[in-house]
XYZ file of N, CA, C and O in Angstrom:
392
model
N 0.756 -1.077 -0.430
C -0.017 0.195 -0.200
C 1.003 1.742 0.188
O 1.660 1.573 1.060
N 0.677 2.396 -1.091
C 1.707 3.657 -0.710
C 1.170 3.926 0.494
O 0.507 4.032 0.873
N 2.571 4.817 0.608
C 2.858 6.122 1.575
C 2.983 7.054 1.124
O 3.756 7.361 0.571
N 2.631 8.476 2.214
C 2.811 9.756 1.379
C 3.145 10.106 2.743
O 3.022 10.100 4.049
N 4.731 10.837 2.273
C 5.080 11.976 3.339
C 4.789 13.365 3.137
O 4.943 14.069 1.604
N 4.269 13.769 3.824
C 3.622 15.089 3.746
C 4.314 15.785 4.793
O 4.093 16.157 5.952
N 4.813 17.269 4.280
C 5.401 18.305 4.837
C 4.815 19.750 4.614
O 4.637 20.009 3.436
N 4.689 20.189 5.555
C 4.107 21.585 5.392
C 4.906 22.336 6.339
O 4.874 22.482 7.584
N 4.999 23.832 5.764
C 6.473 24.602 6.876
C 6.538 26.148 5.932
O 5.960 26.010 4.959
N 6.923 26.693 7.080
C 7.650 28.311 6.570
C 9.183 28.153 6.591
O 9.568 27.492 7.500
N 9.665 28.553 5.719
C 10.860 28.825 5.221
C 11.618 30.380 5.982
O 11.309 31.020 5.498
N 12.469 29.637 6.980
C 12.999 30.945 7.701
C 14.537 31.402 7.407
O 14.973 32.540 7.396
N 15.000 30.403 6.910
C 16.580 30.477 6.214
C 16.572 30.161 5.033
O 17.024 28.669 4.898
N 16.192 30.689 4.149
C 16.430 30.430 2.736
C 17.628 29.502 2.252
O 17.496 28.540 1.423
N 18.581 29.991 2.490
C 19.968 29.507 2.344
C 20.150 28.402 2.612
O 20.610 27.384 2.174
N 19.879 27.766 4.259
C 20.227 26.572 4.374
C 19.160 25.602 4.502
O 19.684 24.317 4.194
N 17.711 26.075 3.943
C 16.439 25.160 3.221
C 17.802 25.008 1.895
O 17.397 23.890 1.096
N 18.125 25.720 0.700
C 18.327 25.496 -0.591
C 19.928 24.211 -0.217
O 19.900 23.327 -0.785
N 20.365 24.172 0.683
C 21.261 23.826 1.825
C 21.073 21.934 1.413
O 20.888 21.132 1.236
N 19.779 22.146 2.062
C 19.164 20.737 2.505
C 18.359 20.418 1.130
O 18.684 19.246 0.968
N 18.035 20.727 0.753
C 17.335 20.596 -0.731
C 18.261 19.632 -1.693
O 18.259 18.898 -2.049
N 19.331 20.532 -1.789
C 20.458 19.532 -2.257
C 21.118 18.231 -1.535
O 21.145 17.872 -2.755
N 20.808 17.979 -0.682
C 21.441 17.046 -0.127
C 20.115 16.191 0.092
O 20.516 14.887 -0.239
N 18.779 16.342 0.342
C 17.429 15.371 0.120
C 17.700 14.987 -1.230
O 16.962 13.587 -1.318
N 17.553 15.733 -2.361
C 16.878 15.471 -3.550
C 17.542 14.068 -3.885
O 16.538 12.918 -4.072
N 18.652 13.801 -3.499
C 18.945 12.449 -3.989
C 18.954 11.382 -3.272
O 18.503 10.048 -3.310
N 18.472 11.432 -2.022
C 18.451 10.687 -1.368
C 16.725 10.358 -1.389
O 16.280 8.741 -1.536
N 15.820 11.183 -2.114
C 14.773 10.857 -2.443
C 14.593 10.209 -3.705
O 13.799 9.221 -3.711
N 15.686 10.214 -4.630
C 15.428 9.456 -5.663
C 15.976 7.822 -5.485
O 15.570 7.260 -6.094
N 16.845 8.013 -4.796
C 18.119 6.446 -4.522
C 16.752 6.058 -3.794
O 16.366 4.315 -3.638
N 15.744 6.334 -3.074
C 14.956 5.485 -2.140
C 13.030 5.095 -2.922
O 12.072 4.864 -2.464
N 13.453 5.448 -4.633
C 12.084 5.448 -5.322
C 11.400 6.012 -5.126
O 10.108 5.586 -5.308
N 11.206 7.023 -4.815
C 10.151 7.933 -4.030
C 9.515 9.317 -5.645
O 10.555 9.246 -6.250
N 8.558 9.118 -5.062
C 7.942 10.036 -6.450
C 7.355 11.685 -5.938
O 6.449 11.697 -4.900
N 8.134 12.598 -6.474
C 7.474 14.033 -6.069
C 6.302 14.314 -6.315
O 6.225 14.291 -7.671
N 4.868 13.962 -5.462
C 3.410 14.682 -5.789
C 3.320 15.800 -6.021
O 2.960 16.192 -7.024
N 3.836 16.342 -5.086
C 3.654 18.445 -4.984
C 5.242 18.883 -3.856
O 5.208 18.169 -3.154
N 5.118 20.066 -4.661
C 5.986 20.719 -4.167
C 5.899 22.136 -4.475
O 5.450 22.756 -5.088
N 5.148 22.958 -3.539
C 4.196 23.879 -3.707
C 5.017 24.819 -2.476
O 4.599 24.835 -1.391
N 5.364 26.369 -2.850
C 5.746 27.632 -1.998
C 5.006 27.915 -1.648
O 4.734 29.236 -0.346
N 3.682 28.310 -2.242
C 2.616 29.012 -1.947
C 1.244 28.177 -1.568
O 0.249 28.696 -2.241
N 1.063 27.222 -1.038
C -0.247 26.247 -1.061
C -1.116 27.352 -0.593
O -1.352 28.011 0.517
N -2.813 26.937 -1.001
C -3.755 28.163 -0.283
C -4.518 27.079 0.858
O -4.631 25.678 0.604
N -4.405 27.826 1.770
C -4.970 27.004 2.701
C -6.690 27.173 2.582
O -7.066 27.890 2.161
N -7.719 25.732 3.154
C -8.760 25.238 2.930
C -9.401 25.688 4.335
O -10.710 26.139 4.179
N -8.522 25.177 5.405
C -9.168 25.079 6.842
C -8.414 25.386 7.762
O -6.888 24.802 7.344
N -8.546 25.689 8.894
C -7.576 25.887 9.806
C -6.353 26.923 9.773
O -5.973 27.737 8.690
N -5.133 26.728 10.255
C -4.251 26.885 10.864
C -2.718 26.775 10.321
O -2.345 26.277 11.170
N -1.872 26.651 9.288
C -0.708 25.650 9.133
C 0.371 26.429 9.387
O 0.112 27.652 9.627
N 1.166 25.714 9.556
C 2.607 26.563 10.016
C 2.942 27.703 8.949
O 3.762 28.640 9.209
N 2.495 27.207 7.890
C 3.303 27.823 6.526
C 2.462 27.526 5.066
O 2.339 26.487 5.230
N 3.457 27.978 4.300
C 2.317 28.059 2.758
C 3.693 26.946 1.985
O 2.920 26.190 1.100
N 4.438 26.660 2.417
C 4.855 25.485 1.706
C 5.112 24.139 2.257
O 4.856 23.553 3.215
N 4.431 23.215 0.930
C 3.663 22.135 1.219
C 4.828 21.205 0.177
O 4.899 21.538 -1.220
N 5.117 20.041 0.799
C 5.771 19.139 -0.413
C 5.176 17.680 0.281
O 4.898 16.805 1.520
N 5.052 16.317 -1.254
C 4.361 15.268 -0.784
C 4.936 14.825 -1.333
O 5.620 14.813 -3.176
N 5.439 13.467 -0.700
C 6.223 12.770 -1.341
C 6.196 11.265 -1.071
O 4.852 10.982 -0.107
N 5.569 10.263 -2.313
C 4.701 9.174 -2.610
C 5.841 8.263 -2.686
O 6.829 7.808 -3.127
N 5.824 6.991 -2.041
C 6.721 5.542 -1.584
C 5.757 4.739 -1.937
O 4.724 4.530 -1.615
N 6.771 3.641 -2.158
C 5.609 2.361 -2.237
C 5.165 1.824 -1.291
O 4.091 1.054 -1.201
N 5.710 2.202 0.148
C 4.661 1.466 1.656
C 5.419 2.140 2.362
O 6.093 3.177 2.452
N 5.168 2.317 3.434
C 5.533 2.969 4.778
C 6.684 2.284 4.974
O 7.478 3.333 5.489
N 6.863 1.286 5.157
C 8.326 0.741 5.285
C 9.191 1.442 4.262
O 10.285 2.146 4.959
N 9.152 1.564 3.196
C 9.921 2.368 2.443
C 10.207 3.784 2.453
O 10.896 4.460 2.704
N 9.216 4.589 3.150
C 9.105 5.692 3.351
C 10.222 5.981 5.002
O 10.633 6.673 4.554
N 9.507 4.813 5.721
C 10.661 4.963 7.116
C 11.992 4.544 6.696
O 12.704 5.193 7.360
N 12.216 3.744 5.653
C 13.309 3.654 5.272
C 14.481 4.623 5.160
O 15.686 4.672 4.889
N 13.534 5.358 4.046
C 14.143 6.644 3.458
C 14.274 7.434 4.694
O 15.563 8.175 4.635
N 13.127 8.059 5.499
C 13.511 8.974 6.782
C 14.884 8.490 7.266
O 15.561 9.456 7.352
N 14.729 7.386 7.935
C 15.901 6.819 9.012
C 17.098 6.586 8.303
O 18.156 6.761 8.824
N 17.318 6.898 6.803
C 18.527 6.596 6.181
C 19.376 7.211 6.453
O 19.787 8.450 7.379
N 21.042 6.797 6.713
C 21.714 7.587 7.369
C 21.809 8.811 5.911
O 22.405 10.215 6.797
N 21.773 8.527 4.915
C 22.249 9.717 4.097
C 20.958 10.930 4.380
O 21.434 12.320 4.082
N 19.414 10.290 4.126
C 19.001 11.273 4.909
C 18.700 11.959 6.054
O 18.862 13.322 6.523
N 19.285 11.384 7.416
C 19.033 11.728 8.450
C 20.670 13.086 8.550
O 20.858 13.836 9.716
N 21.674 12.817 7.627
C 22.966 13.768 7.514
C 22.167 15.147 7.511
O 22.971 16.223 7.030
N 21.068 15.286 6.133
C 20.747 16.458 6.017
C 19.107 16.915 6.570
O 19.156 18.588 6.298
N 18.723 16.191 7.081
C 17.259 16.509 7.630
C 17.297 17.449 8.305
O 16.677 18.666 8.818
N 18.080 17.534 9.489
C 18.614 18.824 10.236
C 18.759 19.909 9.881
O 18.348 21.048 10.665
N 19.176 20.327 8.793
C 18.940 21.387 7.815
C 17.911 21.967 8.063
O 17.263 23.601 7.811
N 16.791 21.054 7.463
C 15.376 21.564 7.387
C 14.553 21.725 8.754
O 14.200 22.825 8.717
N 15.039 21.231 9.629
C 14.280 21.228 11.111
C 14.767 22.576 11.352
O 13.981 23.168 11.819
N 16.401 23.152 10.627
C 16.943 24.069 11.712
C 16.278 25.375 10.443
O 15.663 26.828 11.096
N 15.887 25.510 9.578
C 15.812 26.027 8.274
C 14.217 26.622 7.926
O 13.736 27.829 7.633
N 13.183 25.420 8.797
C 12.129 25.720 8.739
C 11.098 25.648 10.034
O 11.572 25.037 11.148
N 9.845 25.974 10.255
C 8.932 25.561 11.617
C 7.863 25.290 10.656
O 6.987 25.386 10.052
N 7.708 23.688 11.443
C 6.611 23.076 10.652
C 5.885 21.676 11.162
O 6.634 21.466 12.348
N 5.458 20.762 10.009
C 5.486 19.585 10.331
C 5.455 18.786 9.468
O 5.225 19.136 8.124
N 5.813 17.722 9.632
C 5.886 16.045 8.570
C 4.997 14.962 9.154
O 5.088 14.701 10.391
N 4.166 14.376 8.256
C 3.744 13.293 8.780
C 3.447 12.151 7.893
O 4.054 12.297 6.301
N 3.400 10.810 7.713
C 3.317 9.962 7.038
C 1.996 9.298 7.207
O 1.486 8.985 8.020
N 1.150 9.194 6.280
C -0.114 9.091 6.007
C 0.165 7.810 4.908
O 0.213 7.840 3.710
N -0.993 6.553 5.144
C -0.908 5.862 4.087
C -2.220 5.723 3.163
O -2.912 6.510 3.431
N -2.026 5.283 1.898
C -3.453 5.546 0.995
C -4.109 4.545 1.795
O -4.580 3.504 2.284
N -5.495 5.011 0.829
C -6.769 4.064 1.381
C -7.180 3.645 0.232
O -7.533 4.354 -0.708
N -7.713 2.253 -0.103
C -8.172 1.491 -0.938
C -9.515 1.610 -0.503
O -10.273 0.887 0.038
N -10.207 2.390 -1.680
C -11.757 2.487 -1.431
C -12.968 1.600 -2.484
O -13.573 1.754 -2.389
N -11.976 0.995 -2.761
C -12.616 -0.339 -4.151
C -12.811 -1.674 -3.392
O -12.859 -2.142 -2.748
């Protein structure tokens, strides 16, 4: 079952965030994820999000998403995103409605 890593945040340090992007991109590709959405100005429909930047990655499974997130390569760069932004990330499974 597919799993989605969804992050939403505000970027406080654009230079550090660009460093994160440069390091994170190859880890995403190496783990077979698909970039579903990257929106720096997502429109809020309900509630109060931490910021307008939204990223959605699709993995083949929850296990694959966790393997990426917990990988040595991603852990080496994720601290830059956490330092450069304020927000949250969740891991959500797809739902088979049929």
